[in-house]
Coordinates of N, CA and C and ligand atoms in Angstrom, one line a residue:
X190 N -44.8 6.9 -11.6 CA -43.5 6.4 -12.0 C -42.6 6.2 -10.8
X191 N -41.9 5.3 -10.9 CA -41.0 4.8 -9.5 C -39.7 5.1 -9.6
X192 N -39.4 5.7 -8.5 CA -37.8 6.7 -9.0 C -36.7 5.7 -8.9
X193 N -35.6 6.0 -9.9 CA -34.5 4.6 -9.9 C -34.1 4.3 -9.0
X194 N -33.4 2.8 -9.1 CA -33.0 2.0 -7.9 C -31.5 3.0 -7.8
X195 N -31.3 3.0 -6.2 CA -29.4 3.4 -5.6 C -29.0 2.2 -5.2
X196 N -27.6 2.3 -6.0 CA -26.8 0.9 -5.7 C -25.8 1.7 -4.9
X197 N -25.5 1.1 -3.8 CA -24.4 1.6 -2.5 C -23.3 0.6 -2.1
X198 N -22.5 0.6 -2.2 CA -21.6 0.0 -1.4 C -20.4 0.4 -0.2
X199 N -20.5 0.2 0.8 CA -19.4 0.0 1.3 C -18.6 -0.7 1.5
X200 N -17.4 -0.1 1.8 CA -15.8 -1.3 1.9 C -14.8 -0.2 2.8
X201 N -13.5 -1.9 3.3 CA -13.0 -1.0 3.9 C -11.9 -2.3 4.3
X202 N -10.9 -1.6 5.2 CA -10.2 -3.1 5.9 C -11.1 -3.8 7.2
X203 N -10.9 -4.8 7.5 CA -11.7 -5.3 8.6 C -11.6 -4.1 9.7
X204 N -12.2 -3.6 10.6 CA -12.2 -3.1 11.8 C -12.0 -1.4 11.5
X205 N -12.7 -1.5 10.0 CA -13.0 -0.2 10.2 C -14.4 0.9 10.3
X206 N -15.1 -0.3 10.9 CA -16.2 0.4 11.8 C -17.2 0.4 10.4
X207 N -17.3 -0.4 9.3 CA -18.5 -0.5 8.6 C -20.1 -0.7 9.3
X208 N -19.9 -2.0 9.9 CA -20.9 -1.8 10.5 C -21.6 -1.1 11.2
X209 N -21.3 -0.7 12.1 CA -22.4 1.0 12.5 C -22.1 1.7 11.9
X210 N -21.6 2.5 10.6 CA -21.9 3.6 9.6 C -23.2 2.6 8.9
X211 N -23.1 1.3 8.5 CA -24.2 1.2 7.6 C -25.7 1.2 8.0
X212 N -25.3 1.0 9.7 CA -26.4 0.9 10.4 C -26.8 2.6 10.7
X213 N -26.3 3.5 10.8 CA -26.7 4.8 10.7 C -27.1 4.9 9.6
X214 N -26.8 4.4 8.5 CA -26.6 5.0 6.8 C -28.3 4.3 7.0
X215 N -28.5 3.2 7.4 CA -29.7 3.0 7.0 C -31.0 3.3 7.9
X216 N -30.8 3.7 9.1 CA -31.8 4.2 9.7 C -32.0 5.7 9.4
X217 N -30.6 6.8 8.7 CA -31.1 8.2 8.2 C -31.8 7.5 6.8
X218 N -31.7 6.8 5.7 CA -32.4 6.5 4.9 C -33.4 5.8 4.8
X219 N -34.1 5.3 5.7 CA -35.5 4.6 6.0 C -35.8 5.9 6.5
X220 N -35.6 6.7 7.2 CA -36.6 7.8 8.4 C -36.7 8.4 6.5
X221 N -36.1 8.6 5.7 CA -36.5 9.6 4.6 C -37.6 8.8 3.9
X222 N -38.0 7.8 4.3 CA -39.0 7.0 3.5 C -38.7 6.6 2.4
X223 N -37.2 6.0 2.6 CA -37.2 5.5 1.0 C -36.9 3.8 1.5
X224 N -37.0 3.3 0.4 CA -37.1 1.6 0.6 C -35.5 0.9 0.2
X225 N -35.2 0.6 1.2 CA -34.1 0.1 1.1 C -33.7 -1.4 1.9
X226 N -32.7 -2.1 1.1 CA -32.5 -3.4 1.0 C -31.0 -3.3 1.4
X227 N -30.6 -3.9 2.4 CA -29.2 -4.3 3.5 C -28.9 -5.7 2.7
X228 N -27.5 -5.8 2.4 CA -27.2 -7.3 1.6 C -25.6 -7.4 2.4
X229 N -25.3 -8.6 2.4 CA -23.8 -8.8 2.8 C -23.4 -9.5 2.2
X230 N -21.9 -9.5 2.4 CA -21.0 -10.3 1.6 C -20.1 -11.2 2.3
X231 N -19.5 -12.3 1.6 CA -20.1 -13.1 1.2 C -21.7 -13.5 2.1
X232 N -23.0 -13.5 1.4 CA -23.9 -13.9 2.0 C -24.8 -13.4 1.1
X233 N -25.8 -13.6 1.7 CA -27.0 -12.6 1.7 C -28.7 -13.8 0.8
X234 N -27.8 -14.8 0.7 CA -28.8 -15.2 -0.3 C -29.0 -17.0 0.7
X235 N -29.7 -17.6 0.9 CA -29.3 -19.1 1.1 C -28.1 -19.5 1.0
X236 N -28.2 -19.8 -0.7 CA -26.9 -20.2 -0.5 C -25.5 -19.7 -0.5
X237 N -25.6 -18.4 -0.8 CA -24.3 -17.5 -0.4 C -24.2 -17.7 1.2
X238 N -25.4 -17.7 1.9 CA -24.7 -18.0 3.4 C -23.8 -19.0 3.6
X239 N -24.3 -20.6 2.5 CA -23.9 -21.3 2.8 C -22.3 -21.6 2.6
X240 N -22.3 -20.1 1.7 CA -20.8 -20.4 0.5 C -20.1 -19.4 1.9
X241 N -20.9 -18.6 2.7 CA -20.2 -18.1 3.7 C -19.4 -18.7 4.3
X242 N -20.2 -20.0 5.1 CA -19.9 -20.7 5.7 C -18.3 -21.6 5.6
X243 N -18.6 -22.1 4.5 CA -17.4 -22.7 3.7 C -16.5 -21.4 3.3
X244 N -16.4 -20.3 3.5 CA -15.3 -19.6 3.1 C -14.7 -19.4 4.7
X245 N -15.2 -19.2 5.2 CA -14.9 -18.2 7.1 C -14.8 -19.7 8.0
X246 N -15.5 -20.7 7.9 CA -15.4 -21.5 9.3 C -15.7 -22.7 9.1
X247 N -15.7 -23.5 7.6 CA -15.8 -24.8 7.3 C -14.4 -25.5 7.6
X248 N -14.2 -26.4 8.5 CA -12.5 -27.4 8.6 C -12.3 -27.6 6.9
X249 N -13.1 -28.3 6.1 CA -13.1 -28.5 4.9 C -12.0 -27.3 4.6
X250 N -12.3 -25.9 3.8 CA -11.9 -24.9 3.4 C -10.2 -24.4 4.2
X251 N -10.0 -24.8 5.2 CA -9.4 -24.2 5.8 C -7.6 -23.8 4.6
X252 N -7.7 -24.5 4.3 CA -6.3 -24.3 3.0 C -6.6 -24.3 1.8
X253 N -7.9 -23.4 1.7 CA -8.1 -23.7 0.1 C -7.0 -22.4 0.0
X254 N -7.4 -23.0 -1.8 CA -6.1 -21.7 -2.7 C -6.9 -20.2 -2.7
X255 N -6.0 -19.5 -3.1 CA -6.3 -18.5 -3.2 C -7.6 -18.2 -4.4
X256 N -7.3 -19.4 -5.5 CA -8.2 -19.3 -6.8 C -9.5 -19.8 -6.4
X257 N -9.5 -20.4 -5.4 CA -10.7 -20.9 -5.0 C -11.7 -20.2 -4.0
X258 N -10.5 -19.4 -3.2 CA -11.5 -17.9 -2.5 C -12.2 -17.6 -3.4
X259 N -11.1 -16.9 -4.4 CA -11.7 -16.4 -5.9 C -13.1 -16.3 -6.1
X260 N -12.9 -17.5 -6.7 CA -14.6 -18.5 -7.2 C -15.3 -18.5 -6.3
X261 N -14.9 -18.7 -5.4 CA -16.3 -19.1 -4.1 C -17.0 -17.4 -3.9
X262 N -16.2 -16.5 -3.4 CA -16.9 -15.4 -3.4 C -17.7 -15.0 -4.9
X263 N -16.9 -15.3 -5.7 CA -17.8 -14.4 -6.9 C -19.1 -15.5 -7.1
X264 N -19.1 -16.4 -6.9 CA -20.1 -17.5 -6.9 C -21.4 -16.6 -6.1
X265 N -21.0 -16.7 -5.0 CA -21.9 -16.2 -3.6 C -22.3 -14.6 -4.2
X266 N -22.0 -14.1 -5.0 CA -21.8 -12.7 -5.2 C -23.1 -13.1 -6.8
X267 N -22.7 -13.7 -7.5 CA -23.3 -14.1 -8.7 C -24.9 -14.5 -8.6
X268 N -24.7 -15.0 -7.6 CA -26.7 -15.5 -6.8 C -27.5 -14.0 -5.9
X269 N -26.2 -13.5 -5.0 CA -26.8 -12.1 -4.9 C -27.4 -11.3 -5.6
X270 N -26.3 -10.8 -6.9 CA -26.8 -9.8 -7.8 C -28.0 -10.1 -8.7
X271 N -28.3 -11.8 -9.0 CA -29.3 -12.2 -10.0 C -30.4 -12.1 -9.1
X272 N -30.2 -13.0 -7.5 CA -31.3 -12.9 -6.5 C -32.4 -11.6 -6.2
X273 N -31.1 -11.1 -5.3 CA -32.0 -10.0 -5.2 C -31.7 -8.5 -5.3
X274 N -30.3 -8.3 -5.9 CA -30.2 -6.7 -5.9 C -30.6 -6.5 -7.4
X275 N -30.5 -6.9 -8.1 CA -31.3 -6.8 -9.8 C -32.2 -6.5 -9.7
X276 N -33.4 -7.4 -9.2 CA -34.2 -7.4 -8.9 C -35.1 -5.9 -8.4
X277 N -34.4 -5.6 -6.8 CA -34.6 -4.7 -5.8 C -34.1 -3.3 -7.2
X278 N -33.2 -2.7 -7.7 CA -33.0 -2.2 -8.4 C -34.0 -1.4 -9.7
X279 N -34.6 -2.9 -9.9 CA -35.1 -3.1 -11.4 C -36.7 -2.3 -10.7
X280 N -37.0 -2.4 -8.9 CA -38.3 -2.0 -9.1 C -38.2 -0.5 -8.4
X281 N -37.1 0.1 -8.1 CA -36.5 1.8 -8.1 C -36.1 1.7 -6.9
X282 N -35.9 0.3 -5.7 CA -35.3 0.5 -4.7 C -33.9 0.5 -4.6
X283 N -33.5 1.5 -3.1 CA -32.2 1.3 -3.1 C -31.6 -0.1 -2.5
X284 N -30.5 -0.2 -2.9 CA -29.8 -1.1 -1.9 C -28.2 -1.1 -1.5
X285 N -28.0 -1.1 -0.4 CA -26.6 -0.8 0.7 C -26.0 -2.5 0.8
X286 N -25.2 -2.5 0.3 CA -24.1 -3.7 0.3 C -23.1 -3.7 1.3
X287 N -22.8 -4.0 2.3 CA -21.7 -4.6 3.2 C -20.7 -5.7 2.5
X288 N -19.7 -4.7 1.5 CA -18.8 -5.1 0.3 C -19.7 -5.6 -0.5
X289 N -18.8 -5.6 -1.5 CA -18.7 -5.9 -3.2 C -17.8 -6.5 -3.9
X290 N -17.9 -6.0 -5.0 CA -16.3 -6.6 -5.9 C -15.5 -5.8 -5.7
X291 N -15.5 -4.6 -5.0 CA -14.2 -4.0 -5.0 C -13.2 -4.9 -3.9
X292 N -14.1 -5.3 -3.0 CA -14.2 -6.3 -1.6 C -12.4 -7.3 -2.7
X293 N -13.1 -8.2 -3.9 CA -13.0 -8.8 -4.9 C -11.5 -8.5 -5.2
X294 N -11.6 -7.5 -5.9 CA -9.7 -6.8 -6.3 C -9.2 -6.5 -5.6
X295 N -9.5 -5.8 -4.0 CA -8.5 -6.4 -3.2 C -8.6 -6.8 -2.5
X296 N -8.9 -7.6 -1.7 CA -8.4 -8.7 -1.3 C -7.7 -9.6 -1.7
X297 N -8.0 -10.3 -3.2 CA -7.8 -11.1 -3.8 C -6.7 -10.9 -4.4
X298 N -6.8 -9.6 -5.6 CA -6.1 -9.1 -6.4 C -4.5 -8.7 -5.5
X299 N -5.3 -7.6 -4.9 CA -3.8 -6.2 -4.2 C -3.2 -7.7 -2.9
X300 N -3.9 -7.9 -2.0 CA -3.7 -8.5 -1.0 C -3.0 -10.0 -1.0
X301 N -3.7 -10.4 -1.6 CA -3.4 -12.2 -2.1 C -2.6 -12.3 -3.3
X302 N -2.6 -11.3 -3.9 CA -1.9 -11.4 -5.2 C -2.1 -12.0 -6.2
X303 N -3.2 -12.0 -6.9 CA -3.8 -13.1 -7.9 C -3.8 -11.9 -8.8
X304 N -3.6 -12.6 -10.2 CA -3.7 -11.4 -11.2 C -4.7 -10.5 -11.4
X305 N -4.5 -9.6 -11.5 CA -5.7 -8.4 -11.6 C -6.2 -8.4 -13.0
X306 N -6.1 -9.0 -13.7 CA -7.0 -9.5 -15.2 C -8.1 -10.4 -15.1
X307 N -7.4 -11.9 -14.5 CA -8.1 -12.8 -13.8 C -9.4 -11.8 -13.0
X308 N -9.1 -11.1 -11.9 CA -9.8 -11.0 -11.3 C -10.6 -10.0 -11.6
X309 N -10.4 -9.2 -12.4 CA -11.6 -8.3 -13.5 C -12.4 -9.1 -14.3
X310 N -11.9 -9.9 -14.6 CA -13.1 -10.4 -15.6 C -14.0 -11.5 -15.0
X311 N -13.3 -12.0 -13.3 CA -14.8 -13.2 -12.9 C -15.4 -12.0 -12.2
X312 N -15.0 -10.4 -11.7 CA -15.6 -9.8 -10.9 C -16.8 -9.4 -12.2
X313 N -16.6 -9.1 -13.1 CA -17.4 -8.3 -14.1 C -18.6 -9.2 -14.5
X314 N -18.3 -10.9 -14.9 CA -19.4 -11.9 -14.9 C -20.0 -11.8 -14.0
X315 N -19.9 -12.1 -12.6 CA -20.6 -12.2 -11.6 C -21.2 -10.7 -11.1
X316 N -20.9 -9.7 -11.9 CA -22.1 -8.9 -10.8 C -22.5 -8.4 -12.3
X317 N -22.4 -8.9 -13.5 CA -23.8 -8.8 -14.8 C -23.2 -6.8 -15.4
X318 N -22.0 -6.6 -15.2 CA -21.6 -5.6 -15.4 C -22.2 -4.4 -14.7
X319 N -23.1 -4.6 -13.4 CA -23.7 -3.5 -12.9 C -23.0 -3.0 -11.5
X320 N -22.2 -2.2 -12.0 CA -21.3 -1.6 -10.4 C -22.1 -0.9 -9.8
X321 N -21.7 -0.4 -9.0 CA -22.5 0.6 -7.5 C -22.3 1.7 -8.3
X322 N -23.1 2.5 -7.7 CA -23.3 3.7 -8.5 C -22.5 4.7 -7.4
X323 N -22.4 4.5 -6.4 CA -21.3 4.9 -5.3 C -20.5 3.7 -4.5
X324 N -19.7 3.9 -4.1 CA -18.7 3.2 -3.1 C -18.0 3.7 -2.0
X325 N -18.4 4.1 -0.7 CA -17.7 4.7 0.5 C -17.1 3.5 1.0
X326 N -15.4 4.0 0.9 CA -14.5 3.5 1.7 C -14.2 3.7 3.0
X327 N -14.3 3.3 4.1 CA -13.8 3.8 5.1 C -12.4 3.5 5.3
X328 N -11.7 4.8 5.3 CA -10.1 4.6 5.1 C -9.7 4.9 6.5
X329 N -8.7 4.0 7.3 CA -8.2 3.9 8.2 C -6.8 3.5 8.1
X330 N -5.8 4.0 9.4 CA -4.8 3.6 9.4 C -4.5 2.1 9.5
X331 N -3.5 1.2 8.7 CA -4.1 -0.3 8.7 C -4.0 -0.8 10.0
X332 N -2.8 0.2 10.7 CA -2.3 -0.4 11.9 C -3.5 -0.6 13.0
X333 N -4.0 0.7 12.8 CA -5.7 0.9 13.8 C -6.6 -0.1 13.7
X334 N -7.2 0.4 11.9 CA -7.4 -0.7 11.5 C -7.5 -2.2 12.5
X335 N -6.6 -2.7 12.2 CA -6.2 -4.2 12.8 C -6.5 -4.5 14.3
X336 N -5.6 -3.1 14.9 CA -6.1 -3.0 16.6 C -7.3 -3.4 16.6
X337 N -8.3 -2.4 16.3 CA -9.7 -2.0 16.2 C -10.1 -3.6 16.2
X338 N -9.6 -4.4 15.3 CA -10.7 -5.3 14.7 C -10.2 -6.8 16.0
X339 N -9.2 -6.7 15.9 CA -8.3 -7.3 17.4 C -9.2 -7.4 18.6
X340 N -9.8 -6.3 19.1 CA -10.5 -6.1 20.4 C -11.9 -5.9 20.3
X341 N -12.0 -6.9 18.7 CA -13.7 -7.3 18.6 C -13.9 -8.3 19.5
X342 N -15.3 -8.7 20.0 CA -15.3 -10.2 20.7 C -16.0 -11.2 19.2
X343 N -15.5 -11.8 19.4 CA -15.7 -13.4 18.7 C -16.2 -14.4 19.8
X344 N -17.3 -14.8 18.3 CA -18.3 -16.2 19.2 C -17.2 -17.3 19.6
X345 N -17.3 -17.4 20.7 CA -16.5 -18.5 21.7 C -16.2 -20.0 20.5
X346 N -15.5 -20.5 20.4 CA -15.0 -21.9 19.5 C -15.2 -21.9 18.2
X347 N -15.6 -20.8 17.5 CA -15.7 -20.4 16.2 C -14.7 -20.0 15.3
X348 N -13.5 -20.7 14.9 CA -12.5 -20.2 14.3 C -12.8 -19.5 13.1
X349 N -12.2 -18.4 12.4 CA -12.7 -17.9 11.3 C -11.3 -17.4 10.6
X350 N -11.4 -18.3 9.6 CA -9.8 -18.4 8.5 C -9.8 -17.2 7.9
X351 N -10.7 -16.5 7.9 CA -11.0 -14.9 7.3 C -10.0 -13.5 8.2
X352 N -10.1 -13.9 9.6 CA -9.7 -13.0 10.6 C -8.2 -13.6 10.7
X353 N -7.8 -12.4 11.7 CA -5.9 -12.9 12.0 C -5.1 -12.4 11.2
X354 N -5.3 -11.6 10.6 CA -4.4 -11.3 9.1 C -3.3 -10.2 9.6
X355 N -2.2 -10.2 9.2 CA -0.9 -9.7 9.6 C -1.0 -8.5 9.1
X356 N 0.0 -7.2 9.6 CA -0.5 -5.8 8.8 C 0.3 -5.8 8.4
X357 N 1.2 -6.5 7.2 CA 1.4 -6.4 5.7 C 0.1 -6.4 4.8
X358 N -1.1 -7.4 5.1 CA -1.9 -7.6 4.4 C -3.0 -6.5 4.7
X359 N -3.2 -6.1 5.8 CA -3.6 -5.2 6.1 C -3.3 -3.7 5.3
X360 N -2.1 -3.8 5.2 CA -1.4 -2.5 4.8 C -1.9 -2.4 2.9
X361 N -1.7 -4.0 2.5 CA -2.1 -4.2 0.9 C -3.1 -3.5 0.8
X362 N -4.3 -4.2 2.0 CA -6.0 -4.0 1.5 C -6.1 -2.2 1.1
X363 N -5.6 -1.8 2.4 CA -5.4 -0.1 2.3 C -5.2 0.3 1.3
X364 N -3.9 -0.2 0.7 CA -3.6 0.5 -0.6 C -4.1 0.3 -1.6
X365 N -5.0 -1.1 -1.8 CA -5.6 -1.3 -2.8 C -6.7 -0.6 -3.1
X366 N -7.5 -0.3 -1.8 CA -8.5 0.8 -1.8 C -8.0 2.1 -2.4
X367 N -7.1 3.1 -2.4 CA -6.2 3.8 -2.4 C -6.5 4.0 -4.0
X368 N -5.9 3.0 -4.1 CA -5.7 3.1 -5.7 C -6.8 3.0 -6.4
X369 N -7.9 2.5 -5.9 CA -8.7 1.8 -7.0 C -9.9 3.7 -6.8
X370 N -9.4 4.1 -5.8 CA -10.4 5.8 -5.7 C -9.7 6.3 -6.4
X371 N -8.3 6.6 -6.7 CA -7.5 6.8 -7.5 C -8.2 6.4 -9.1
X372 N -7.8 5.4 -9.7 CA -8.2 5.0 -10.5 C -9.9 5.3 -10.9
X373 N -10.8 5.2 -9.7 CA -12.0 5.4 -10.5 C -12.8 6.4 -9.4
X374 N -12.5 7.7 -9.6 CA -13.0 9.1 -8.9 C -14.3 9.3 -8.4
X375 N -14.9 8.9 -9.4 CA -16.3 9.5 -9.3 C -17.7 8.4 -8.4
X376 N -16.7 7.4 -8.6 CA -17.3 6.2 -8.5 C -17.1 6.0 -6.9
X377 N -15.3 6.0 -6.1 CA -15.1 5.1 -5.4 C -14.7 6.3 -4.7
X378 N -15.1 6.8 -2.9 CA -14.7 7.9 -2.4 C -14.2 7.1 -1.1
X379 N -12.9 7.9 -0.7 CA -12.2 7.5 0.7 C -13.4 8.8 1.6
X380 N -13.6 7.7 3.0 CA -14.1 8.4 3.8 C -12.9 8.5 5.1
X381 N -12.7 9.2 5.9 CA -11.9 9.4 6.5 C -12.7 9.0 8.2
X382 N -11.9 8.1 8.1 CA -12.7 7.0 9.5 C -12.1 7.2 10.8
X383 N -10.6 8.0 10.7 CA -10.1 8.7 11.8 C -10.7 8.7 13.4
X384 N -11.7 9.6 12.7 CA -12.3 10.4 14.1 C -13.3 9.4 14.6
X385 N -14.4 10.0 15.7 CA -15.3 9.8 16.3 C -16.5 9.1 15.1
X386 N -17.3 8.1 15.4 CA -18.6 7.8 15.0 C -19.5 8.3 13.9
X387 N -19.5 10.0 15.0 CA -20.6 10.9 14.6 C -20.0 11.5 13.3
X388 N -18.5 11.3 13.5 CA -17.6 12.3 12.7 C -17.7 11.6 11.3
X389 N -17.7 10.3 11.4 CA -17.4 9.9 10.4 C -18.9 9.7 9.6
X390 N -19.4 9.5 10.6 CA -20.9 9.6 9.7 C -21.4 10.7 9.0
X391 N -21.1 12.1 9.7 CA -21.1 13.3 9.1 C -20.6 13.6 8.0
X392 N -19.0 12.6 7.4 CA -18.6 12.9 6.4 C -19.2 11.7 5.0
X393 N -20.1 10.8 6.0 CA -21.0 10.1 4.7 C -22.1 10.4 4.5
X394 N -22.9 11.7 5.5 CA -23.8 12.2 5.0 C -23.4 13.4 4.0
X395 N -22.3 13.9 4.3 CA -22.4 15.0 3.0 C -21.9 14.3 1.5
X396 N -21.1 13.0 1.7 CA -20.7 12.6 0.2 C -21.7 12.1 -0.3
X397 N -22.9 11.1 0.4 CA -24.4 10.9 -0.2 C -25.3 12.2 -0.4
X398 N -25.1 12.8 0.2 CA -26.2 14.2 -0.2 C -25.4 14.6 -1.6
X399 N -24.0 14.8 -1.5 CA -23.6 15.3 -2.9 C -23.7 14.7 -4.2
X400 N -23.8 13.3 -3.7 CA -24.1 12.2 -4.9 C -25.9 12.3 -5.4
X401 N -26.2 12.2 -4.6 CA -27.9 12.3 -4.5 C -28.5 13.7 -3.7
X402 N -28.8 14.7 -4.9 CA -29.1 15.8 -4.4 C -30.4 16.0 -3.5
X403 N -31.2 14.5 -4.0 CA -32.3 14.9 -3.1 C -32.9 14.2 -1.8
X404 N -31.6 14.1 -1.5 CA -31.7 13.3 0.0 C -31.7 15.0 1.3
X405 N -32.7 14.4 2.1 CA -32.8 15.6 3.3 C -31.2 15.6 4.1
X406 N -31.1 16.7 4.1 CA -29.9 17.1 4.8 C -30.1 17.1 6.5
Ligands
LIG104 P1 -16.9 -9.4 7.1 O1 -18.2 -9.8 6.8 O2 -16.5 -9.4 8.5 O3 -16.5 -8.1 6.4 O4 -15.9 -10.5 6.6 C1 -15.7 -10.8 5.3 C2 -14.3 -11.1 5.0 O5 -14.2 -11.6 3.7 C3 -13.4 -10.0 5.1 O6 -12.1 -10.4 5.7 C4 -13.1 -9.6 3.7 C5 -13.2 -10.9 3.0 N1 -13.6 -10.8 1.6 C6 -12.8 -11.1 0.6 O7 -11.6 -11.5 0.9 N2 -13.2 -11.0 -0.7 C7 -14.5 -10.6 -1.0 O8 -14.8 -10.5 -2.2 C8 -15.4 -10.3 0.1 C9 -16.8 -9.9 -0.2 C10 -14.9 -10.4 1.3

């Protein structure tokens, strides 16, 4: 018998160091020998790359509405979950998301301000009613946050309508995370991104070990 699929997500504001936690998260969970599947957002599929593309650095897109972010992500999001994490799931593997629909309510919802009904119910079509069965936030100050994400390097002539964001909106994303671990406990955990690397990895090996008791310590 094949042991059930882990649905995983992380989220966070831009520049709070997701990417190397997931890249630790996934090399301590491959050395355990379990089978796991890396997906990103917007992306992960053909054509979600391609809906990437048109969301972050198409001239086309550059002023679309906010209802049309909307749609485009949950689109790109809608071919993922049918693609390949259902799928991956359905045959007991895990899989680690680089965002979700929480990504979804705020940004869209807390940040952009689009109604949060609206945005519950294209988040809930597009991912077939199956949430992550965990969610680690990495919660940072927004102001850092933003620094942090500020004194990333960017590919030379590549404009990205995604980045640049003021810390008002930065400060939304925060709180929208905030709330929504608020709102749903068990599901959605702040990780405290403060410190060092190691530090913070330390605090997402013990909230995975405590979720899944039978992960090696
Ligand atoms: P990233 O791949 O660098 O995290 O960039 C993705 C950007 O897209 C980031 O600014 C967050 C934003 N985003 C949304 O606004 N809504 C969404 O549903 C998702 C998945 C991402």
């Amino acid at each position: 018998m094949t042991s059930p699929g882990r649905f995983l997500t992380f989220e966070g504001c831009e520049g709070c160091g997701k990417s190397t936690q997931i890249a630790s998260t996934l090399t301590w969970l491959r050395s355990a020998k379990l089978n796991v599947h890396e997906v990103r957002e917007p992306g992960g599929t053909p054509l979600g790359e391609t809906i990437r593309q048109l969301l972050k650095h198409d001239p086309t897109g550059h002023s679309m509405r906010p209802e049309t972010e909307l749609l485009l992500f949950a689109a790109s999001r809608a071919e993922l979950v049918r693609q390949v994490i259902l799928p991956a799931l359905t045959r007991g593997e895990w899989v680690i998301a680089d965002r979700f629909h929480d990504s979804t309510t705020v940004f869209q919802g807390n940040a952009r301000g689009l109604p949060m009904e609206e945005v519950n119910f294209i988040n809930r079509f597009a991912i077939c009613r199956r949430e992550p069965d965990l969610t680690l936030v990495l919660d940072l100050d927004p102001a850092e946050a933003r620094a942090r994400a500020l004194r990333r390097p960017r590919p030379v002539g590549q404009k990205d309508r995604l980045e640049d964001l003021d810390l008002p909106f930065y400060q939304k994303v925060s709180d929208g995370y905030r709330t929504l671990a608020r709102q749903e406990p068990k599901r959605v955990k702040l990780i405290d991104a403060s410190g060092s690397r190691e530090e913070t990895f330390s605090r997402i090996q013990k909230e995975l070990c405590h979720a899944f008791p039978t992960l090696p310590r």
